[in-house]
Coordinates of C-alpha atoms in Angstrom, one line a residue:
M1449 CA 47.2 -64.7 -195.2
N1450 CA 49.9 -67.1 -195.9
M1451 CA 48.6 -70.3 -194.2
E1452 CA 51.1 -72.6 -195.9
K1453 CA 54.2 -70.8 -194.6
K1454 CA 55.6 -72.1 -191.3
P1455 CA 56.9 -68.9 -189.7
L1456 CA 60.0 -69.0 -187.5
I1457 CA 59.2 -67.5 -184.1
H1458 CA 62.0 -66.5 -181.8
C1459 CA 60.9 -66.7 -178.2
I1460 CA 62.8 -65.2 -175.3
T1461 CA 60.6 -66.6 -172.7
N1462 CA 60.6 -68.0 -169.2
Y1463 CA 61.9 -71.5 -168.4
V1464 CA 58.6 -72.9 -166.9
A1465 CA 56.8 -72.1 -170.2
M1466 CA 59.3 -73.1 -172.8
D1467 CA 58.1 -76.7 -173.4
F1468 CA 54.4 -75.9 -173.6
T1469 CA 55.1 -72.8 -175.7
A1470 CA 57.3 -74.7 -178.2
N1471 CA 54.8 -77.4 -178.7
A1472 CA 51.9 -75.0 -179.1
L1473 CA 53.8 -73.1 -181.8
L1474 CA 54.4 -76.4 -183.6
A1475 CA 50.7 -77.3 -183.2
V1476 CA 49.5 -74.1 -184.9
G1477 CA 52.0 -74.5 -187.8
A1478 CA 54.9 -72.4 -186.7
T1479 CA 58.5 -73.2 -185.9
P1480 CA 59.9 -72.1 -182.6
I1481 CA 63.5 -71.2 -181.7
M1482 CA 64.4 -70.1 -178.2
S1483 CA 67.7 -68.5 -177.3
F1484 CA 69.1 -66.2 -174.6
C1485 CA 72.5 -66.0 -176.1
K1486 CA 73.4 -62.4 -176.9
E1487 CA 76.1 -63.3 -179.3
E1488 CA 73.6 -64.8 -181.8
M1489 CA 70.6 -62.5 -181.0
E1490 CA 70.8 -60.2 -184.0
E1491 CA 71.5 -63.1 -186.4
I1492 CA 68.5 -65.1 -185.1
V1493 CA 66.2 -62.1 -185.3
S1494 CA 67.3 -61.4 -188.9
Q1495 CA 66.0 -64.9 -189.9
C1496 CA 62.8 -65.1 -187.8
D1497 CA 59.4 -63.9 -188.9
A1498 CA 58.4 -62.5 -185.5
L1499 CA 59.8 -62.1 -182.0
S1500 CA 58.1 -62.9 -178.7
V1501 CA 59.5 -61.4 -175.5
N1502 CA 58.4 -62.7 -172.1
I1503 CA 60.0 -61.3 -168.9
G1504 CA 58.8 -64.1 -166.7
C1505 CA 62.3 -65.3 -165.5
L1506 CA 64.1 -62.0 -165.7
D1507 CA 67.9 -61.7 -165.1
K1508 CA 70.7 -59.5 -166.4
V1509 CA 71.6 -61.9 -169.3
Q1510 CA 68.0 -62.1 -170.5
I1511 CA 67.6 -58.3 -170.2
E1512 CA 70.6 -57.7 -172.4
S1513 CA 69.5 -60.2 -174.9
M1514 CA 65.9 -58.8 -175.0
E1515 CA 67.3 -55.3 -175.7
L1516 CA 69.5 -56.6 -178.5
A1517 CA 66.6 -58.6 -180.0
V1518 CA 64.2 -55.6 -179.9
R1519 CA 66.7 -53.3 -181.4
A1520 CA 67.3 -55.8 -184.2
A1521 CA 63.6 -56.3 -184.8
A1522 CA 63.1 -52.5 -185.0
S1523 CA 66.0 -52.1 -187.5
L1524 CA 64.8 -55.0 -189.6
G1525 CA 61.1 -54.3 -189.5
K1526 CA 60.3 -57.5 -187.8
P1527 CA 57.1 -57.5 -185.6
W1528 CA 57.4 -58.3 -181.9
V1529 CA 55.1 -59.2 -179.0
L1530 CA 55.6 -58.3 -175.4
D1531 CA 54.3 -60.3 -172.4
P1532 CA 55.0 -58.1 -169.4
V1533 CA 54.9 -60.8 -166.7
G1534 CA 54.7 -59.3 -163.3
Y1535 CA 54.7 -55.7 -164.6
G1536 CA 54.4 -53.4 -161.5
L1537 CA 55.5 -56.1 -159.1
T1538 CA 59.1 -54.9 -159.0
R1539 CA 61.0 -51.9 -160.3
L1540 CA 63.3 -54.1 -162.4
R1541 CA 60.3 -55.7 -164.3
T1542 CA 58.6 -52.4 -164.7
D1543 CA 61.7 -50.5 -165.9
T1544 CA 62.6 -53.3 -168.3
C1545 CA 59.2 -53.3 -170.0
N1546 CA 59.2 -49.5 -170.2
R1547 CA 62.6 -49.5 -171.7
L1548 CA 61.8 -52.1 -174.3
I1549 CA 58.7 -50.3 -175.4
E1550 CA 60.6 -47.1 -175.7
M1551 CA 63.1 -48.8 -177.9
S1552 CA 60.4 -50.0 -180.3
A1553 CA 56.7 -50.3 -179.7
P1554 CA 55.5 -53.9 -179.8
A1555 CA 52.9 -54.9 -182.4
I1556 CA 51.0 -56.6 -179.5
I1557 CA 51.2 -56.3 -175.7
R1558 CA 49.4 -59.2 -174.0
G1559 CA 49.0 -59.5 -170.2
N1560 CA 46.5 -59.9 -167.5
S1561 CA 44.6 -57.4 -165.3
R1562 CA 47.3 -57.4 -162.6
E1563 CA 49.8 -56.3 -165.2
L1564 CA 47.7 -54.0 -167.4
G1565 CA 45.2 -52.6 -165.0
D1566 CA 41.7 -52.2 -166.5
K1567 CA 40.1 -51.4 -169.8
N1568 CA 40.8 -47.7 -169.5
A1569 CA 44.5 -48.4 -168.8
C1570 CA 44.6 -50.7 -171.9
R1571 CA 43.1 -47.9 -174.0
R1572 CA 45.7 -45.4 -172.8
L1573 CA 48.5 -47.8 -173.4
A1574 CA 47.3 -48.5 -176.9
R1575 CA 47.1 -44.8 -177.7
K1576 CA 50.5 -44.1 -176.2
T1577 CA 52.3 -47.0 -177.9
G1578 CA 50.3 -47.6 -181.1
S1579 CA 50.3 -51.3 -180.0
V1580 CA 47.4 -53.7 -179.9
V1581 CA 46.8 -54.3 -176.2
V1582 CA 45.3 -57.6 -175.1
M1583 CA 44.1 -58.2 -171.5
S1584 CA 43.3 -61.8 -170.7
G1585 CA 40.6 -62.5 -168.3
E1586 CA 37.2 -64.0 -167.8
R1587 CA 36.4 -62.0 -171.0
D1588 CA 39.5 -61.0 -172.9
F1589 CA 39.7 -57.4 -173.9
I1590 CA 41.5 -56.3 -177.1
T1591 CA 42.0 -52.7 -178.3
D1592 CA 44.2 -50.7 -180.7
S1593 CA 42.7 -47.5 -179.3
T1594 CA 40.2 -47.3 -182.2
H1595 CA 38.7 -50.8 -182.3
E1596 CA 37.6 -52.8 -179.2
I1597 CA 36.9 -56.5 -179.1
E1598 CA 35.8 -58.8 -176.3
V1599 CA 36.2 -62.6 -176.4
G1600 CA 34.4 -64.8 -174.0
G1601 CA 34.6 -68.6 -173.5
G1602 CA 37.5 -70.7 -172.3
D1603 CA 37.6 -72.6 -169.0
V1604 CA 38.8 -72.0 -165.5
K1605 CA 41.3 -74.8 -165.9
Q1606 CA 43.4 -72.6 -168.2
A1607 CA 44.5 -70.6 -165.2
L1608 CA 45.8 -73.8 -163.6
V1609 CA 48.1 -74.7 -166.5
T1610 CA 51.6 -73.3 -166.1
G1611 CA 52.6 -71.2 -169.0
M1612 CA 49.2 -70.9 -170.6
G1613 CA 49.3 -67.1 -170.8
C1614 CA 53.0 -67.0 -171.9
T1615 CA 52.1 -69.5 -174.6
C1616 CA 49.2 -67.3 -175.7
S1617 CA 51.6 -64.4 -176.3
A1618 CA 53.9 -66.6 -178.4
V1619 CA 51.0 -67.8 -180.5
C1620 CA 50.0 -64.1 -181.0
A1621 CA 53.4 -63.7 -182.6
A1622 CA 53.0 -66.8 -184.8
L1623 CA 49.6 -65.7 -186.1
L1624 CA 50.9 -62.2 -186.6
A1625 CA 53.6 -63.6 -188.8
M1626 CA 51.0 -65.5 -190.7
C1627 CA 48.5 -62.7 -191.3
G1628 CA 50.5 -59.5 -190.9
D1629 CA 47.9 -57.6 -189.0
P1630 CA 48.2 -57.2 -185.2
L1631 CA 44.5 -56.8 -184.4
T1632 CA 43.6 -59.8 -186.6
A1633 CA 46.3 -61.9 -185.0
A1634 CA 45.3 -60.9 -181.4
R1635 CA 41.6 -61.6 -182.0
A1636 CA 42.3 -64.9 -183.7
T1637 CA 44.6 -66.0 -180.9
M1638 CA 42.2 -65.2 -178.1
R1639 CA 39.3 -66.8 -179.9
L1640 CA 41.5 -69.9 -180.6
F1641 CA 42.5 -70.2 -176.9
A1642 CA 38.9 -69.7 -175.7
F1643 CA 37.7 -72.4 -178.1
A1644 CA 40.4 -74.8 -177.2
G1645 CA 40.1 -74.1 -173.5
E1646 CA 36.3 -74.8 -173.6
K1647 CA 36.5 -77.9 -175.8
A1648 CA 39.4 -79.4 -173.8
A1649 CA 37.3 -79.2 -170.6
E1650 CA 34.5 -81.4 -172.0
D1651 CA 34.5 -84.7 -170.0
C1652 CA 38.0 -83.9 -168.8
K1653 CA 39.1 -85.7 -165.6
G1654 CA 42.1 -83.6 -164.6
L1655 CA 44.8 -81.1 -165.5
G1656 CA 47.1 -83.5 -167.2
E1657 CA 44.4 -84.7 -169.6
Y1658 CA 43.3 -81.1 -170.1
K1659 CA 46.7 -79.9 -171.1
T1660 CA 47.1 -82.7 -173.7
R1661 CA 43.6 -82.1 -175.1
F1662 CA 44.2 -78.4 -175.4
M1663 CA 47.3 -79.0 -177.5
D1664 CA 45.4 -81.5 -179.7
I1665 CA 42.7 -79.0 -180.4
L1666 CA 45.2 -76.4 -181.4
Y1667 CA 46.7 -78.9 -183.8
E1668 CA 43.3 -79.9 -185.2
K1669 CA 42.4 -76.2 -185.8
S1670 CA 45.7 -75.7 -187.6
R1671 CA 45.2 -78.8 -189.8
T1672 CA 41.7 -77.7 -190.9
G1673 CA 43.0 -74.2 -191.7
S1674 CA 40.6 -72.5 -189.4
L1675 CA 43.0 -70.6 -187.1
F1676 CA 41.5 -67.4 -188.3
G1677 CA 37.9 -68.6 -188.5
D1678 CA 35.0 -67.5 -186.2

């Protein structure tokens, strides 16, 4: 694992999560770049270490840019992570995710139970795509169809912070760029978020303080070099 390198992570993500996501990536030792501009998509992907695609604020411009980015990642051998926000809610969201996966299977697919279904659905998706599938919840579930990992911990306040799940997907991409293994990156990210979520809640008075403390804990874990520790 190259812990000294600061990987460049290209995030096509939703507007409400951009600030929190960018700061979390910086906290864990990565460098974020965020662009929806199709004219520079291939050039950005060629220089980034991993790509994170989040369909939270979907529109025609973003869809075209996502497709260009995924094609570029596939041709250049760059890993990418998909956050299928609202999968199954509308035909556009569902069709977009399916099309992106068909273009090139993501290294990691991270969503919640509303988007991914249940453990059996995650297992089937992992077998079909070859991706590591991560389902966030009270106990996070991770599978590559061969190995299965559950991660407990965290705090209920995490569900009340806008962009927490979206940020988690982007950090999956960052840790993937650092270690090169999707299962290791997914497990480390979910453990990191569970630890930070739990520690941030200690003696915390409200959500504003909670969000700040969560970010501080990510930074401290990065500084001590224990992002991949137990």
